[in-house]
Amino acid sequence: AQSVTQPDIHITVSEGASLELRCNYSYGATPYLFWYVQSPGQGLQLLLKYFSGDTLVQGIKGFEAEFKRSQSSFNLRKPSVHWSDAAEYFCAVGEDSWGKLQFGAGTQVVVTP
Amino acid sequence: SQTIHQWPATLVQPVGSPLSLECTVEGTSNPNLYWYRQAAGRGLQLLFYSVGIGQISSEVPQNLSASRPQDRQFILSSKKLLLSDSGFYLCAWSLGQVGHTEAFFGQGTRLTVV
């Protein structure tokens, strides 16, 4: 069975500093990979996705993620965080075209002045 | 463009009462539809998904049911709520096509069972 692990439950970062959120997955084939962001009390917004091709994908809000098959990872990065990036971030894996997603437990990001 | 509407935004219901949460999608046809539940610190759990009218698949056994009476309408129901049904419920849709399996989420319903 597929699984998604986000090792960091909580990360605190200073405004302007770089951010990296880790995601590891367990899946037999090449999965569909996603990063979502959730503001408090809100739904989830898609940041970026990977299906195939270039392993470095660009998303919205200045985020990027890199798929590393050898490490079964799909880490999310941003060079310089803004206070508005404070939110919870979820990594997700899709197993097929049905669109069913397996989510990690999420990483809460706090941005300090 | 496609939009997804989910209501109500918040709901407080007594134990044993019925539940009906509604979700509608605009701007697309024959979407795949999903109900997820989010518990604190546990990410999202897929409850139900539907690939067409009247077609519902349940991912986990529970006190809830889902229905899809129209192409772009998805309803989550319960006959008698339990305390454990409290949580944040999210409806989502996707095209369900290879290369386009990302899900788009509604704003969610915060359900508190008291």
JSON list of C-alpha atoms in Angstrom, two decimals, chain A residues 9-103:
[
{"chain": "A", "resi": 9, "resn": "ILE", "atom": "CA", "xyz": [5.20, 18.33, 11.97]},
{"chain": "A", "resi": 10, "resn": "HIS", "atom": "CA", "xyz": [6.15, 21.93, 12.64]},
{"chain": "A", "resi": 11, "resn": "ILE", "atom": "CA", "xyz": [8.74, 24.31, 11.14]},
{"chain": "A", "resi": 12, "resn": "THR", "atom": "CA", "xyz": [9.55, 27.87, 12.19]},
{"chain": "A", "resi": 13, "resn": "VAL", "atom": "CA", "xyz": [11.33, 30.07, 9.69]},
{"chain": "A", "resi": 14, "resn": "SER", "atom": "CA", "xyz": [12.27, 33.74, 9.61]},
{"chain": "A", "resi": 15, "resn": "GLU", "atom": "CA", "xyz": [10.76, 35.96, 6.97]},
{"chain": "A", "resi": 16, "resn": "GLY", "atom": "CA", "xyz": [13.14, 36.17, 4.03]},
{"chain": "A", "resi": 17, "resn": "ALA", "atom": "CA", "xyz": [14.86, 32.90, 4.85]},
{"chain": "A", "resi": 18, "resn": "SER", "atom": "CA", "xyz": [14.65, 29.81, 2.68]},
{"chain": "A", "resi": 19, "resn": "LEU", "atom": "CA", "xyz": [12.20, 27.00, 3.36]},
{"chain": "A", "resi": 20, "resn": "GLU", "atom": "CA", "xyz": [12.34, 23.31, 2.58]},
{"chain": "A", "resi": 21, "resn": "LEU", "atom": "CA", "xyz": [9.58, 20.86, 3.46]},
{"chain": "A", "resi": 22, "resn": "ARG", "atom": "CA", "xyz": [10.27, 17.17, 3.22]},
{"chain": "A", "resi": 23, "resn": "CYS", "atom": "CA", "xyz": [8.05, 14.50, 1.74]},
{"chain": "A", "resi": 24, "resn": "ASN", "atom": "CA", "xyz": [8.80, 10.83, 1.30]},
{"chain": "A", "resi": 25, "resn": "TYR", "atom": "CA", "xyz": [6.50, 8.33, -0.33]},
{"chain": "A", "resi": 26, "resn": "SER", "atom": "CA", "xyz": [6.22, 4.63, -0.65]},
{"chain": "A", "resi": 27, "resn": "TYR", "atom": "CA", "xyz": [4.81, 3.41, -3.93]},
{"chain": "A", "resi": 28, "resn": "GLY", "atom": "CA", "xyz": [5.64, 0.69, -6.42]},
{"chain": "A", "resi": 29, "resn": "ALA", "atom": "CA", "xyz": [5.44, 2.69, -9.61]},
{"chain": "A", "resi": 30, "resn": "THR", "atom": "CA", "xyz": [6.03, 6.30, -10.51]},
{"chain": "A", "resi": 31, "resn": "PRO", "atom": "CA", "xyz": [3.38, 8.14, -8.58]},
{"chain": "A", "resi": 32, "resn": "TYR", "atom": "CA", "xyz": [1.57, 11.34, -9.26]},
{"chain": "A", "resi": 33, "resn": "LEU", "atom": "CA", "xyz": [2.85, 13.80, -6.66]},
{"chain": "A", "resi": 34, "resn": "PHE", "atom": "CA", "xyz": [1.30, 16.98, -5.31]},
{"chain": "A", "resi": 35, "resn": "TRP", "atom": "CA", "xyz": [1.83, 19.73, -2.79]},
{"chain": "A", "resi": 36, "resn": "TYR", "atom": "CA", "xyz": [-1.14, 21.58, -1.32]},
{"chain": "A", "resi": 37, "resn": "VAL", "atom": "CA", "xyz": [-1.33, 24.51, 1.08]},
{"chain": "A", "resi": 38, "resn": "GLN", "atom": "CA", "xyz": [-4.08, 25.14, 3.61]},
{"chain": "A", "resi": 39, "resn": "SER", "atom": "CA", "xyz": [-4.74, 28.38, 5.46]},
{"chain": "A", "resi": 40, "resn": "PRO", "atom": "CA", "xyz": [-6.60, 28.10, 8.79]},
{"chain": "A", "resi": 41, "resn": "GLY", "atom": "CA", "xyz": [-10.22, 27.06, 8.35]},
{"chain": "A", "resi": 42, "resn": "GLN", "atom": "CA", "xyz": [-9.90, 26.94, 4.59]},
{"chain": "A", "resi": 43, "resn": "GLY", "atom": "CA", "xyz": [-9.81, 24.33, 1.86]},
{"chain": "A", "resi": 44, "resn": "LEU", "atom": "CA", "xyz": [-6.65, 23.15, 0.16]},
{"chain": "A", "resi": 45, "resn": "GLN", "atom": "CA", "xyz": [-4.98, 24.99, -2.68]},
{"chain": "A", "resi": 46, "resn": "LEU", "atom": "CA", "xyz": [-2.78, 23.18, -5.18]},
{"chain": "A", "resi": 47, "resn": "LEU", "atom": "CA", "xyz": [0.77, 24.54, -5.24]},
{"chain": "A", "resi": 48, "resn": "LEU", "atom": "CA", "xyz": [2.30, 22.23, -7.82]},
{"chain": "A", "resi": 49, "resn": "LYS", "atom": "CA", "xyz": [2.20, 18.74, -9.27]},
{"chain": "A", "resi": 50, "resn": "TYR", "atom": "CA", "xyz": [4.51, 16.17, -10.83]},
{"chain": "A", "resi": 51, "resn": "PHE", "atom": "CA", "xyz": [3.40, 13.54, -13.32]},
{"chain": "A", "resi": 52, "resn": "SER", "atom": "CA", "xyz": [6.43, 12.92, -15.50]},
{"chain": "A", "resi": 53, "resn": "GLY", "atom": "CA", "xyz": [9.25, 14.67, -17.31]},
{"chain": "A", "resi": 54, "resn": "ASP", "atom": "CA", "xyz": [11.41, 17.32, -15.71]},
{"chain": "A", "resi": 55, "resn": "THR", "atom": "CA", "xyz": [11.97, 16.38, -12.09]},
{"chain": "A", "resi": 56, "resn": "LEU", "atom": "CA", "xyz": [12.10, 20.00, -10.94]},
{"chain": "A", "resi": 57, "resn": "VAL", "atom": "CA", "xyz": [8.63, 21.51, -11.08]},
{"chain": "A", "resi": 58, "resn": "GLN", "atom": "CA", "xyz": [7.62, 25.09, -10.56]},
{"chain": "A", "resi": 59, "resn": "GLY", "atom": "CA", "xyz": [4.44, 26.07, -8.80]},
{"chain": "A", "resi": 60, "resn": "ILE", "atom": "CA", "xyz": [2.50, 29.07, -7.70]},
{"chain": "A", "resi": 61, "resn": "LYS", "atom": "CA", "xyz": [3.61, 31.59, -5.08]},
{"chain": "A", "resi": 62, "resn": "GLY", "atom": "CA", "xyz": [7.29, 31.03, -5.87]},
{"chain": "A", "resi": 63, "resn": "PHE", "atom": "CA", "xyz": [7.39, 27.41, -4.74]},
{"chain": "A", "resi": 64, "resn": "GLU", "atom": "CA", "xyz": [9.23, 24.59, -6.46]},
{"chain": "A", "resi": 65, "resn": "ALA", "atom": "CA", "xyz": [9.63, 20.89, -5.77]},
{"chain": "A", "resi": 66, "resn": "GLU", "atom": "CA", "xyz": [12.07, 18.24, -6.90]},
{"chain": "A", "resi": 67, "resn": "PHE", "atom": "CA", "xyz": [11.22, 14.61, -7.53]},
{"chain": "A", "resi": 68, "resn": "LYS", "atom": "CA", "xyz": [14.04, 12.24, -6.63]},
{"chain": "A", "resi": 69, "resn": "ARG", "atom": "CA", "xyz": [13.18, 8.69, -7.51]},
{"chain": "A", "resi": 70, "resn": "SER", "atom": "CA", "xyz": [16.27, 7.23, -5.82]},
{"chain": "A", "resi": 71, "resn": "GLN", "atom": "CA", "xyz": [15.25, 8.80, -2.51]},
{"chain": "A", "resi": 72, "resn": "SER", "atom": "CA", "xyz": [11.48, 8.43, -2.97]},
{"chain": "A", "resi": 73, "resn": "SER", "atom": "CA", "xyz": [11.22, 12.10, -2.13]},
{"chain": "A", "resi": 74, "resn": "PHE", "atom": "CA", "xyz": [9.36, 15.14, -3.37]},
{"chain": "A", "resi": 75, "resn": "ASN", "atom": "CA", "xyz": [10.60, 18.07, -1.27]},
{"chain": "A", "resi": 76, "resn": "LEU", "atom": "CA", "xyz": [9.07, 21.52, -1.51]},
{"chain": "A", "resi": 77, "resn": "ARG", "atom": "CA", "xyz": [11.26, 24.63, -1.49]},
{"chain": "A", "resi": 78, "resn": "LYS", "atom": "CA", "xyz": [10.99, 28.37, -1.51]},
{"chain": "A", "resi": 79, "resn": "PRO", "atom": "CA", "xyz": [14.07, 30.63, -1.64]},
{"chain": "A", "resi": 80, "resn": "SER", "atom": "CA", "xyz": [12.63, 33.45, 0.45]},
{"chain": "A", "resi": 81, "resn": "VAL", "atom": "CA", "xyz": [9.48, 33.10, 2.55]},
{"chain": "A", "resi": 82, "resn": "HIS", "atom": "CA", "xyz": [6.94, 35.79, 3.14]},
{"chain": "A", "resi": 83, "resn": "TRP", "atom": "CA", "xyz": [4.74, 36.16, 6.20]},
{"chain": "A", "resi": 84, "resn": "SER", "atom": "CA", "xyz": [1.78, 35.10, 4.05]},
{"chain": "A", "resi": 85, "resn": "ASP", "atom": "CA", "xyz": [3.39, 31.68, 3.58]},
{"chain": "A", "resi": 86, "resn": "ALA", "atom": "CA", "xyz": [2.46, 30.75, 7.13]},
{"chain": "A", "resi": 87, "resn": "ALA", "atom": "CA", "xyz": [0.07, 27.83, 6.68]},
{"chain": "A", "resi": 88, "resn": "GLU", "atom": "CA", "xyz": [-0.11, 24.07, 6.72]},
{"chain": "A", "resi": 89, "resn": "TYR", "atom": "CA", "xyz": [1.41, 22.20, 3.81]},
{"chain": "A", "resi": 90, "resn": "PHE", "atom": "CA", "xyz": [0.39, 18.77, 2.63]},
{"chain": "A", "resi": 91, "resn": "CYS", "atom": "CA", "xyz": [2.18, 16.38, 0.33]},
{"chain": "A", "resi": 92, "resn": "ALA", "atom": "CA", "xyz": [-0.03, 13.92, -1.54]},
{"chain": "A", "resi": 93, "resn": "VAL", "atom": "CA", "xyz": [0.38, 10.91, -3.77]},
{"chain": "A", "resi": 94, "resn": "GLY", "atom": "CA", "xyz": [-2.07, 9.82, -6.45]},
{"chain": "A", "resi": 95, "resn": "GLU", "atom": "CA", "xyz": [-2.08, 6.22, -7.48]},
{"chain": "A", "resi": 96, "resn": "ASP", "atom": "CA", "xyz": [-4.03, 6.30, -10.72]},
{"chain": "A", "resi": 97, "resn": "SER", "atom": "CA", "xyz": [-6.30, 8.29, -12.96]},
{"chain": "A", "resi": 98, "resn": "TRP", "atom": "CA", "xyz": [-9.19, 7.99, -10.51]},
{"chain": "A", "resi": 99, "resn": "GLY", "atom": "CA", "xyz": [-7.73, 10.97, -8.70]},
{"chain": "A", "resi": 100, "resn": "LYS", "atom": "CA", "xyz": [-7.75, 9.37, -5.28]},
{"chain": "A", "resi": 101, "resn": "LEU", "atom": "CA", "xyz": [-5.06, 10.96, -3.16]},
{"chain": "A", "resi": 102, "resn": "GLN", "atom": "CA", "xyz": [-3.11, 9.74, -0.16]},
{"chain": "A", "resi": 103, "resn": "PHE", "atom": "CA", "xyz": [-2.06, 12.65, 2.03]}
]
